[in-house]
XYZ file of C-alpha atoms in Angstrom:
677
model
C -0.326 13.315 -29.241
C -0.046 16.868 -30.658
C 3.609 17.795 -31.356
C 3.688 20.645 -28.923
C 6.840 22.646 -28.406
C 7.569 22.770 -24.801
C 7.885 26.235 -23.332
C 8.495 25.180 -19.713
C 11.226 27.397 -18.224
C 14.568 25.866 -17.275
C 14.716 27.775 -14.012
C 13.243 26.912 -10.649
C 10.240 28.759 -9.313
C 11.338 31.581 -7.003
C 9.025 30.742 -4.111
C 9.998 27.096 -4.208
C 13.691 27.889 -4.175
C 13.081 30.292 -1.226
C 11.444 27.419 0.637
C 14.544 25.158 0.114
C 16.832 27.784 1.493
C 14.759 28.210 4.634
C 15.147 24.615 5.602
C 16.742 23.906 9.044
C 18.437 20.685 7.994
C 20.448 19.139 5.304
C 18.141 17.594 2.635
C 20.879 15.223 1.457
C 21.292 13.842 4.973
C 17.451 13.369 5.120
C 17.393 11.580 1.771
C 20.296 9.362 2.611
C 18.580 8.363 5.895
C 15.206 7.782 4.182
C 16.814 5.544 1.541
C 18.789 3.554 4.074
C 22.169 5.033 3.627
C 24.300 7.135 1.270
C 25.284 4.229 -1.006
C 21.564 3.243 -1.486
C 20.695 6.803 -2.302
C 23.529 7.067 -4.824
C 22.486 3.676 -6.356
C 18.781 4.840 -6.575
C 19.727 8.073 -8.361
C 22.101 6.234 -10.795
C 19.326 3.784 -11.699
C 16.891 6.593 -12.267
C 19.213 8.493 -14.537
C 19.851 5.367 -16.651
C 16.018 4.451 -16.768
C 14.560 7.877 -17.377
C 17.164 9.600 -19.466
C 15.646 8.858 -22.949
C 11.920 9.145 -22.056
C 10.169 11.706 -24.295
C 8.284 14.691 -22.942
C 4.832 13.267 -23.290
C 5.798 9.837 -21.830
C 3.787 10.292 -18.592
C 0.615 11.471 -20.173
C 0.259 9.978 -23.635
C -1.514 6.859 -22.331
C -4.346 9.037 -20.953
C -5.587 9.450 -24.539
C -5.256 5.888 -25.691
C -7.910 3.229 -26.047
C -8.193 0.562 -23.367
C -6.641 -2.031 -25.634
C -3.893 0.269 -26.887
C -3.055 1.259 -23.384
C -2.517 -2.321 -22.321
C -0.333 -3.101 -25.417
C 1.639 0.067 -24.767
C 2.359 -0.997 -21.161
C 3.486 -4.436 -22.296
C 5.795 -2.694 -24.883
C 7.238 -0.461 -22.040
C 7.990 -3.516 -19.911
C 9.747 -5.221 -22.774
C 11.849 -2.043 -23.573
C 12.666 -1.568 -19.872
C 13.784 -5.241 -19.321
C 17.194 -4.951 -21.008
C 17.916 -1.666 -19.309
C 17.112 -3.299 -15.870
C 19.035 -6.450 -16.673
C 22.081 -4.375 -17.729
C 21.901 -2.278 -14.535
C 21.624 -5.345 -12.370
C 24.752 -6.839 -13.928
C 26.599 -3.683 -13.581
C 25.656 -2.581 -10.098
C 24.844 -5.829 -8.278
C 25.717 -8.956 -10.290
C 23.728 -11.940 -9.211
C 21.205 -9.766 -7.174
C 17.521 -9.372 -7.868
C 16.897 -5.916 -6.631
C 17.013 -4.101 -10.007
C 15.971 -7.091 -12.253
C 13.286 -8.187 -11.742
C 12.775 -5.999 -8.582
C 12.723 -2.860 -10.648
C 9.317 -3.850 -12.017
C 7.944 -3.319 -8.594
C 10.035 -0.571 -7.127
C 9.230 3.140 -6.933
C 11.117 3.460 -10.271
C 8.233 1.544 -11.803
C 5.879 4.375 -11.076
C 7.974 6.567 -13.511
C 8.594 3.787 -16.094
C 4.993 2.641 -16.127
C 2.680 5.616 -15.287
C -0.383 3.661 -16.411
C 0.933 0.605 -14.243
C 1.771 -2.703 -15.840
C 0.550 -6.333 -15.931
C 3.570 -7.932 -14.315
C 3.338 -6.517 -10.822
C 1.458 -9.467 -9.321
C 3.923 -11.774 -11.000
C 6.798 -10.132 -9.301
C 5.220 -9.285 -5.959
C 3.426 -12.611 -5.299
C 3.882 -15.429 -7.775
C 7.683 -15.385 -7.635
C 7.867 -15.055 -3.890
C 5.206 -17.618 -3.151
C 7.104 -20.241 -5.291
C 10.377 -19.379 -3.418
C 8.743 -19.144 -0.035
C 6.416 -22.171 -0.079
C 7.940 -24.407 -2.681
C 10.245 -27.364 -2.109
C 13.898 -27.018 -3.210
C 13.036 -28.919 -6.339
C 10.003 -26.724 -7.118
C 12.048 -23.569 -6.585
C 14.668 -24.942 -8.954
C 12.024 -25.789 -11.565
C 9.855 -22.738 -11.359
C 11.655 -20.094 -9.472
C 14.462 -19.076 -11.871
C 12.104 -19.165 -14.926
C 9.697 -16.981 -13.043
C 12.343 -14.556 -11.842
C 13.582 -13.973 -15.371
C 10.042 -13.762 -16.720
C 10.506 -16.782 -18.872
C 7.188 -17.708 -17.443
C 4.754 -15.118 -16.232
C 2.396 -15.964 -13.291
C -0.299 -14.553 -11.211
C -1.892 -15.318 -7.730
C -5.482 -16.543 -8.100
C -7.202 -16.584 -4.770
C -10.229 -14.222 -4.780
C -13.303 -15.527 -6.565
C -16.333 -13.790 -8.031
C -18.348 -14.595 -4.893
C -15.574 -15.085 -2.247
C -12.894 -12.660 -1.365
C -11.630 -11.990 2.173
C -13.261 -15.300 3.379
C -10.665 -17.567 2.029
C -12.140 -20.621 3.717
C -15.313 -20.161 1.592
C -13.669 -20.440 -1.846
C -15.171 -23.084 -4.088
C -12.387 -23.907 -6.567
C -11.595 -27.679 -6.122
C -8.459 -29.727 -6.706
C -9.312 -33.424 -6.483
C -6.346 -35.808 -6.446
C -6.495 -38.652 -8.966
C -4.469 -41.320 -7.270
C -4.365 -43.608 -10.362
C -2.924 -40.755 -12.608
C -0.926 -38.974 -10.018
C -2.536 -35.707 -10.965
C -4.802 -32.989 -9.577
C -7.902 -32.251 -11.439
C -9.060 -28.587 -10.946
C -12.532 -27.212 -11.386
C -14.400 -24.080 -10.803
C -17.887 -25.732 -10.136
C -19.988 -22.700 -10.898
C -19.795 -19.047 -12.002
C -19.358 -17.898 -8.482
C -16.133 -19.875 -8.167
C -14.463 -18.150 -11.040
C -11.211 -16.547 -9.955
C -11.603 -12.860 -10.205
C -9.224 -9.888 -10.023
C -5.772 -11.483 -10.322
C -3.249 -9.070 -11.693
C -2.012 -9.851 -15.293
C -4.420 -12.798 -15.525
C -6.372 -11.308 -18.367
C -3.930 -11.566 -21.329
C -0.456 -11.618 -19.691
C 0.117 -14.474 -17.413
C 0.674 -18.029 -18.797
C 0.627 -19.583 -15.226
C -1.443 -19.034 -12.134
C -0.847 -19.853 -8.486
C -4.417 -21.188 -7.947
C -5.629 -21.367 -4.407
C -8.121 -24.286 -4.129
C -9.842 -26.684 -1.763
C -7.969 -30.007 -1.845
C -9.897 -33.257 -1.840
C -8.303 -36.725 -1.703
C -10.707 -39.651 -2.116
C -13.578 -37.302 -1.544
C -12.115 -36.069 1.831
C -11.382 -32.406 2.401
C -7.748 -31.578 3.188
C -8.043 -27.839 3.458
C -6.749 -25.025 1.117
C -3.552 -25.539 -0.877
C -1.850 -23.752 -3.631
C -1.282 -25.142 -7.117
C 0.799 -24.027 -10.170
C -1.567 -24.171 -13.164
C -0.474 -23.505 -16.739
C -2.998 -21.312 -18.390
C -1.665 -20.642 -21.913
C 0.341 -22.289 -24.617
C 3.981 -21.396 -24.340
C 4.400 -20.559 -28.028
C 0.855 -19.276 -29.203
C -0.347 -17.857 -25.845
C -3.701 -19.334 -26.568
C -5.671 -20.621 -23.554
C -5.134 -24.226 -22.812
C -8.043 -26.773 -22.965
C -10.380 -26.324 -20.019
C -9.117 -22.825 -19.273
C -11.616 -19.815 -19.630
C -9.535 -16.698 -19.117
C -10.011 -13.114 -19.870
C -9.894 -9.488 -18.537
C -12.500 -8.140 -16.035
C -12.776 -4.812 -17.810
C -11.884 -1.151 -16.934
C -11.517 -0.224 -13.285
C -11.329 2.886 -11.160
C -7.496 2.815 -11.309
C -4.651 0.385 -12.231
C -5.378 0.937 -15.948
C -2.805 -1.503 -17.429
C -2.631 -4.150 -14.677
C -4.804 -6.458 -16.863
C -6.803 -7.818 -13.938
C -8.554 -11.036 -15.012
C -10.983 -13.901 -14.411
C -10.317 -17.653 -14.607
C -12.600 -20.632 -14.964
C -11.284 -24.236 -14.819
C -12.974 -27.332 -16.150
C -11.210 -30.618 -15.591
C -7.807 -29.053 -15.885
C -5.147 -31.660 -14.951
C -1.738 -30.829 -13.506
C 1.039 -33.106 -12.144
C 1.107 -33.832 -8.450
C 4.274 -31.940 -8.158
C 2.539 -28.742 -9.127
C 1.042 -28.358 -5.674
C 3.467 -26.344 -3.514
C 4.794 -28.788 -0.810
C 7.319 -27.009 1.384
C 4.835 -27.591 4.293
C 1.706 -29.718 3.384
C 2.434 -32.644 1.149
C 0.536 -35.210 -0.951
C 2.526 -38.429 -1.775
C 2.104 -40.351 -4.905
C -0.269 -42.876 -3.191
C -2.440 -39.969 -1.920
C -1.117 -39.863 1.579
C -1.636 -36.322 2.965
C 0.831 -34.735 5.392
C -0.717 -31.604 6.840
C 1.299 -28.405 7.350
C 3.003 -28.377 10.800
C 1.278 -25.031 11.454
C -2.293 -24.569 10.299
C -1.606 -20.921 9.728
C 1.580 -21.239 7.726
C -0.182 -19.942 4.548
C -0.555 -16.638 6.438
C 3.076 -15.951 5.581
C 2.042 -15.115 2.045
C -0.633 -12.715 3.262
C 1.754 -11.169 5.872
C 4.368 -10.652 3.081
C 1.842 -9.117 0.871
C 0.376 -6.888 3.518
C 3.905 -5.526 4.262
C 4.225 -4.673 0.488
C 0.848 -2.934 0.695
C 1.905 -0.705 3.531
C 5.256 0.141 1.727
C 3.292 0.913 -1.409
C 0.419 2.974 0.173
C 2.692 5.008 2.437
C 4.811 5.831 -0.577
C 1.694 6.797 -2.659
C 0.525 8.952 0.287
C 3.968 10.655 0.349
C 3.976 11.214 -3.401
C 0.633 12.984 -3.090
C 1.800 15.039 -0.106
C 4.938 16.184 -2.106
C 2.794 17.181 -5.099
C 0.381 19.197 -2.912
C 3.089 20.654 -0.702
C 5.112 21.941 -3.554
C 2.006 23.329 -5.302
C 1.063 24.999 -2.002
C 4.356 26.768 -1.970
C 3.894 28.105 -5.525
C 0.213 28.906 -5.534
C -0.672 32.390 -4.047
C -4.263 33.213 -3.122
C -6.503 34.882 -0.642
C -4.663 37.682 1.342
C -4.484 37.164 5.079
C -4.237 40.974 5.667
C -6.733 42.697 3.322
C -4.282 45.125 1.726
C -1.286 42.830 1.523
C -0.272 40.884 -1.460
C -1.673 37.342 -1.948
C 0.444 34.935 0.170
C 1.570 31.400 -0.651
C -1.377 29.232 0.310
C 1.002 27.179 2.566
C 0.951 30.222 4.865
C -2.752 29.651 5.656
C -2.864 27.528 8.843
C -5.879 25.641 7.477
C -3.853 24.639 4.484
C -1.004 23.448 6.666
C -3.497 21.222 8.511
C -4.376 19.652 5.223
C -0.774 19.055 4.231
C 1.598 18.387 7.189
C -0.401 15.659 9.046
C -0.352 13.638 5.850
C 3.405 13.828 5.500
C 3.714 12.733 9.134
C 1.256 9.833 8.517
C 3.117 8.589 5.498
C 6.328 8.686 7.421
C 4.877 6.908 10.389
C 3.499 4.076 8.248
C 6.725 3.834 6.195
C 8.835 3.368 9.312
C 6.188 0.943 10.768
C 6.499 -1.072 7.615
C 10.298 -1.216 7.840
C 9.946 -2.622 11.350
C 7.423 -5.130 10.258
C 9.892 -6.322 7.576
C 12.367 -6.994 10.327
C 9.820 -9.058 12.255
C 8.724 -10.919 9.057
C 12.256 -11.870 8.190
C 12.717 -13.168 11.749
C 9.418 -15.108 11.451
C 10.525 -16.737 8.177
C 13.767 -17.930 9.836
C 11.744 -19.311 12.603
C 9.326 -21.076 10.323
C 12.155 -22.577 8.362
C 13.409 -24.053 11.673
C 10.039 -25.445 12.481
C 9.140 -22.637 14.932
C 5.613 -20.988 14.208
C 4.766 -19.220 17.408
C 5.377 -15.766 15.885
C 2.789 -16.379 13.099
C -0.474 -15.441 14.846
C 1.016 -12.082 16.187
C 2.527 -11.266 12.802
C -0.754 -11.962 11.091
C -2.637 -9.630 13.391
C -0.070 -6.872 13.295
C 0.098 -7.069 9.446
C -3.684 -6.870 9.251
C -3.706 -3.806 11.591
C -1.119 -1.984 9.568
C -2.694 -2.844 6.275
C -6.083 -1.606 7.416
C -4.843 1.639 9.005
C -2.376 2.516 6.244
C -4.834 2.089 3.457
C -7.681 3.796 5.303
C -5.564 6.750 6.456
C -3.636 6.774 3.129
C -6.684 6.912 0.875
C -8.393 9.482 2.915
C -5.165 11.461 3.057
C -4.611 11.329 -0.699
C -8.118 12.716 -1.314
C -7.609 15.466 1.269
C -4.422 16.410 -0.494
C -6.137 16.362 -3.952
C -8.811 18.740 -2.433
C -6.022 20.937 -0.965
C -4.861 21.754 -4.553
C -8.163 23.163 -5.655
C -9.366 22.833 -9.125
C -5.997 22.039 -10.613
C -5.749 18.868 -8.563
C -8.745 17.705 -10.620
C -6.675 17.586 -13.771
C -5.471 14.162 -14.751
C -1.978 15.700 -15.397
C -1.767 16.559 -11.690
C -1.667 12.681 -11.205
C -3.503 12.777 -7.903
C -6.485 10.903 -9.296
C -4.129 8.179 -10.588
C -2.345 7.956 -7.285
C -5.730 7.673 -5.480
C -6.892 4.944 -7.970
C -3.785 2.984 -7.273
C -4.058 3.354 -3.629
C -7.747 2.778 -2.934
C -7.688 -0.754 -4.416
C -5.618 -1.829 -1.537
C -8.534 -0.901 0.823
C -10.130 -4.102 -0.436
C -7.554 -6.579 -1.805
C -5.686 -8.874 0.417
C -8.459 -8.589 2.988
C -11.316 -6.117 2.994
C -10.618 -3.713 5.894
C -13.660 -4.186 7.994
C -13.271 -7.959 7.690
C -9.699 -7.649 8.866
C -10.699 -5.350 11.738
C -13.111 -8.077 12.833
C -10.330 -10.743 12.667
C -8.137 -8.436 14.822
C -11.015 -7.899 17.222
C -11.558 -11.531 17.714
C -7.831 -12.124 18.276
C -7.999 -9.346 20.949
C -10.812 -10.744 22.997
C -9.173 -14.200 22.718
C -5.965 -12.669 24.092
C -7.996 -10.823 26.734
C -9.526 -13.993 27.850
C -6.064 -15.557 28.260
C -4.877 -12.521 30.151
C -8.011 -12.827 32.505
C -6.898 -16.404 33.223
C -3.560 -15.136 34.309
C -1.687 -16.309 31.232
C 1.229 -14.237 30.072
C 0.264 -12.397 26.922
C 2.472 -12.289 23.913
C 4.481 -9.079 23.375
C 1.764 -7.638 21.005
C -0.673 -7.602 23.898
C 1.762 -6.891 26.763
C 0.096 -3.438 27.216
C -3.006 -5.245 28.671
C -1.169 -6.007 31.879
C 0.557 -2.643 32.158
C -2.702 -0.746 31.531
C -5.015 -2.691 33.729
C -2.534 -2.573 36.578
C -3.583 1.061 36.970
C -6.647 1.956 38.940
C -6.844 5.048 36.860
C -4.678 6.700 34.272
C -1.921 8.983 35.739
C -2.165 12.727 35.503
C -1.592 13.960 31.954
C 1.936 15.157 31.587
C 2.107 15.983 27.755
C 5.004 13.617 27.127
C 5.226 11.270 24.128
C 5.239 8.327 26.489
C 2.064 9.599 28.097
C 0.366 9.747 24.662
C 1.483 6.226 23.764
C 0.345 4.959 27.189
C -2.906 6.814 26.819
C -3.646 5.018 23.540
C -2.694 1.702 25.021
C -4.803 2.263 28.021
C -7.758 3.235 25.816
C -7.247 0.188 23.517
C -6.962 -2.099 26.475
C -10.221 -0.853 27.939
C -12.044 -0.848 24.566
C -10.892 -4.622 24.305
C -12.198 -5.203 27.825
C -15.584 -3.793 27.010
C -15.834 -5.739 23.760
C -14.920 -8.888 25.737
C -17.519 -8.241 28.377
C -20.299 -7.434 25.919
C -19.454 -10.421 23.835
C -19.573 -12.576 27.029
C -22.911 -11.103 28.111
C -24.569 -11.883 24.767
C -23.301 -15.387 24.908
C -24.563 -15.745 28.442
C -27.939 -14.406 27.221
C -28.223 -17.250 24.808
C -26.490 -16.022 21.678
C -24.252 -18.363 19.806
C -20.553 -17.425 19.653
C -20.913 -16.366 15.985
C -24.120 -14.345 16.440
C -22.677 -12.656 19.575
C -19.483 -11.805 17.681
C -21.546 -10.186 14.807
C -23.557 -8.190 17.272
C -20.398 -7.052 18.974
C -18.856 -6.075 15.645
C -18.765 -2.322 16.203
C -16.960 -2.685 19.544
C -14.559 -5.264 18.217
C -13.601 -3.087 15.129
C -13.060 -0.067 17.333
C -10.818 -1.963 19.719
C -8.982 -3.299 16.760
C -8.235 0.023 15.276
C -6.964 1.377 18.587
C -4.759 -1.712 18.880
C -3.155 -0.814 15.586
C -2.827 2.896 16.357
C -0.955 2.413 19.611
C 1.467 0.065 17.739
C 2.040 2.569 14.934
C 2.586 5.397 17.496
C 4.925 3.378 19.599
C 6.909 2.204 16.633
C 7.204 5.709 15.252
C 8.623 7.077 18.478
C 11.056 4.093 18.777
C 12.274 4.530 15.205
C 12.946 8.268 15.579
C 14.303 8.372 19.152
C 15.986 4.952 19.406
C 19.644 4.065 18.938
C 19.527 5.056 15.209
C 19.044 8.702 16.165
C 22.723 8.964 17.124
C 23.628 8.425 13.495
C 21.687 11.543 12.539
C 22.698 15.204 13.053
C 20.955 17.234 15.797
C 19.266 19.457 13.203
C 17.691 16.523 11.305
C 16.687 14.898 14.583
C 14.962 18.129 15.565
C 12.990 18.251 12.431
C 12.031 14.534 12.621
C 10.956 14.955 16.329
C 8.567 17.639 15.286
C 7.030 15.271 12.748
C 6.532 12.743 15.554
C 4.976 15.398 17.647
C 2.553 16.368 15.043
C 1.565 12.674 14.416
C 1.048 11.815 18.081
C -0.891 14.963 18.906
C -3.062 14.548 15.760
C -3.776 10.906 16.666
C -4.906 11.892 20.139
C -7.160 14.630 18.897
C -8.608 12.262 16.307
C -9.414 9.621 18.906
C -10.609 11.880 21.743
C -14.086 10.353 21.944
C -12.663 7.119 23.059
C -9.810 8.431 25.160
C -12.116 10.775 27.171
C -14.245 7.649 28.048
C -11.431 6.358 30.142
C -8.995 9.143 30.833
C -9.859 12.250 32.643
C -8.413 15.108 30.592
C -8.963 18.684 31.971
C -9.858 21.634 29.823
C -6.345 22.750 30.313
C -5.007 19.528 28.858
C -7.215 19.722 25.854
C -6.254 23.385 25.196
C -2.560 22.303 25.527
C -3.119 19.559 22.848
C -4.652 22.191 20.437
C -1.704 24.470 21.172
C 0.765 21.700 20.493
C -0.919 20.964 17.210
C -0.699 24.629 16.166
C 2.827 24.855 17.250
C 3.943 21.778 15.458
C 2.380 22.970 12.255
C 4.270 26.287 12.710
C 7.597 24.500 13.228
C 6.885 22.252 10.306
C 6.328 25.139 7.910
C 10.038 26.151 6.993
C 10.833 22.493 6.490
C 7.763 21.128 4.672
C 9.277 21.401 1.209
C 12.629 20.209 2.325
C 11.159 17.096 3.901
C 9.207 16.370 0.724
C 12.492 16.843 -1.276
C 14.108 14.370 1.164
C 11.762 11.581 -0.055
C 13.706 12.063 -3.282
C 10.838 11.283 -5.706
C 12.011 11.756 -9.333
C 9.860 13.906 -11.445
C 9.065 10.974 -13.634
C 7.781 9.099 -10.535
C 5.554 11.904 -9.377
C 4.482 12.598 -13.054
C 2.687 15.725 -11.936
C 2.399 19.143 -13.406
C 1.773 20.462 -9.940
C 4.552 18.627 -8.164
C 7.588 18.933 -10.376
C 10.891 19.839 -8.556
C 11.151 23.038 -10.591
C 7.725 24.303 -9.432
C 6.717 25.688 -12.880
C 3.074 24.794 -12.268
C 1.288 27.108 -14.747
C 3.520 26.502 -17.740
C 3.384 22.728 -17.098
C -0.472 22.841 -16.744
C -0.651 24.741 -20.117
C 1.848 22.422 -21.697
C -0.243 19.340 -20.664
C -3.471 21.021 -22.011
C -1.729 21.656 -25.372
C -0.870 17.992 -25.606
C -4.514 16.826 -25.663
C -5.331 14.972 -28.746
C -8.460 17.267 -29.052
C -6.172 20.251 -29.757
C -4.652 18.592 -32.897
C -7.380 20.276 -34.854
C -9.121 23.567 -34.289
C -12.571 22.294 -35.279
C -13.837 18.782 -34.373
C -15.686 16.668 -36.977
C -18.795 16.645 -34.893
C -19.196 20.424 -35.686
C -20.440 20.004 -39.308
C -22.303 16.877 -38.517
C -24.131 17.741 -35.400
C -23.168 21.022 -33.582
C -23.641 23.326 -36.673
C -27.060 22.092 -37.461
C -28.016 22.454 -33.916
C -26.822 26.033 -33.721
C -28.397 26.928 -37.098
C -31.797 25.285 -36.368
C -34.747 27.689 -36.317
C -36.496 28.629 -33.126
């Protein structure tokens, strides 16, 4: 990088400071609430001071000018350099815990430590937790501690070149050799190669391989196997292992996503995770007590995805909101000075709903973690009745959060105009990281179809007078009504309206599916032909859950722990989210609910009023998320608001600016310019 002397002011931009002074609530109170308490906020900030204090000025952008290979090696170096810091902090602040080491490799701090991402994320987020969650005590003892300390590095290898969301269709085989007491793993063709596992390329030396188990030629379903990939000393691929990187992607530059082929790779019998399903030495197979217990891994991962993508959306919203408070353009009154662009109502509509959306999904994820932890406790005690509902809810949240989050990040990038196109704005990187989740851990349309099938199944049970589970309880309360009550503008009315609409969309999907089957179509063909109705019902099922959860999280018992001023600001966020959700889904709502012109005008007025009430608190709310400047890594979103000096500073750091004339001038450009006509 060019050795540019920074000329960024040490002061805070006047307009941004003015916004902070106009806030109606205490930002520190918001930040403590958002982080889960004052002590957690204090700990977070202490960790950030320790991790970020010695990073140089160009730390967040240098990688943008590296080659693909250099960028990967730089990321590995950063992980190695961060490790002793994280371990020391863990020992100092929470001895024996895992939240800082290795948890810090996956936390929000990692966004600042590893701006190009890093190749150990899948190891921490999946490999370690799958071993601990689905391994026997002996397997956890053997592999868990080594993995947690990164003495071995793993990845999670499920997706194949030709099979992704349809897990049942994967072709990788694990055949049990009874005589040797070993599994023999093979990818029988190119299509069966594992594809996309994070860190697989050149980092992981083990993989959690998801494969079809066969014993004496009989299929025993999908199981998980710990497979060594590389020599512990030389890191060279082991015999029968064909492993490498898939190449450059839209985002996640240093994640080192890889491919894996296996040819007659033998592993001990005890390398199959056997907390639930088991294979004895003599080949006796004991099936898992619940056929869907493996969904626990996917539920866990989808909760992580909602946490991550809501955070990325809020990072983008913070950047765009701070920039909108600094940028001045386009006078509202012709002869007046240029206003802050945040004063334009249309700009507010681009910004504030995304803040509300990010908060709604964040709180929904927190609620889901509570449900997940209870489900794990139940599973450990042999109770698996929660699993189906947890699977469907996690699918719905994953779909909606990634769909809304990715669209929102792009809207926020567009809201920053041309400057948002600059790589130093970091909005393109945030988008690249977020949009991958639209596909991984279940492509969104496929997940919606899964939810839709679960809905019509639940509807069939409801029609047979069976009591629905809590996730579908709104079927009964909605269908008890001959028609929806008069619109009263309350939040409860909005939630009930979404539930009523979701119930009727499910009813229609069920009726049309049934008609197609009655007309002679097979169940599968009928389901395919009902796909549009199924996916729409599924989306509305998810949206009513998010809205109901958001209201409960803000107005429930926890509200008593917050000040009236903060609650007032948060309630306006809920108001904006609910009204915007209704307006975005009017085509379905109006099909079943008779809203008058006055009702519709009222909703528009409520939208505009909530945007107006949001205006003085927008910057303060974003401050309350407490994203460190290193985490945002954006010239547009820095806390000090010095947008233009930071943009110019980033430009001066370009490697192209190390010399005034590029070598191509003499070789190509000059001859071109001097050529005769």
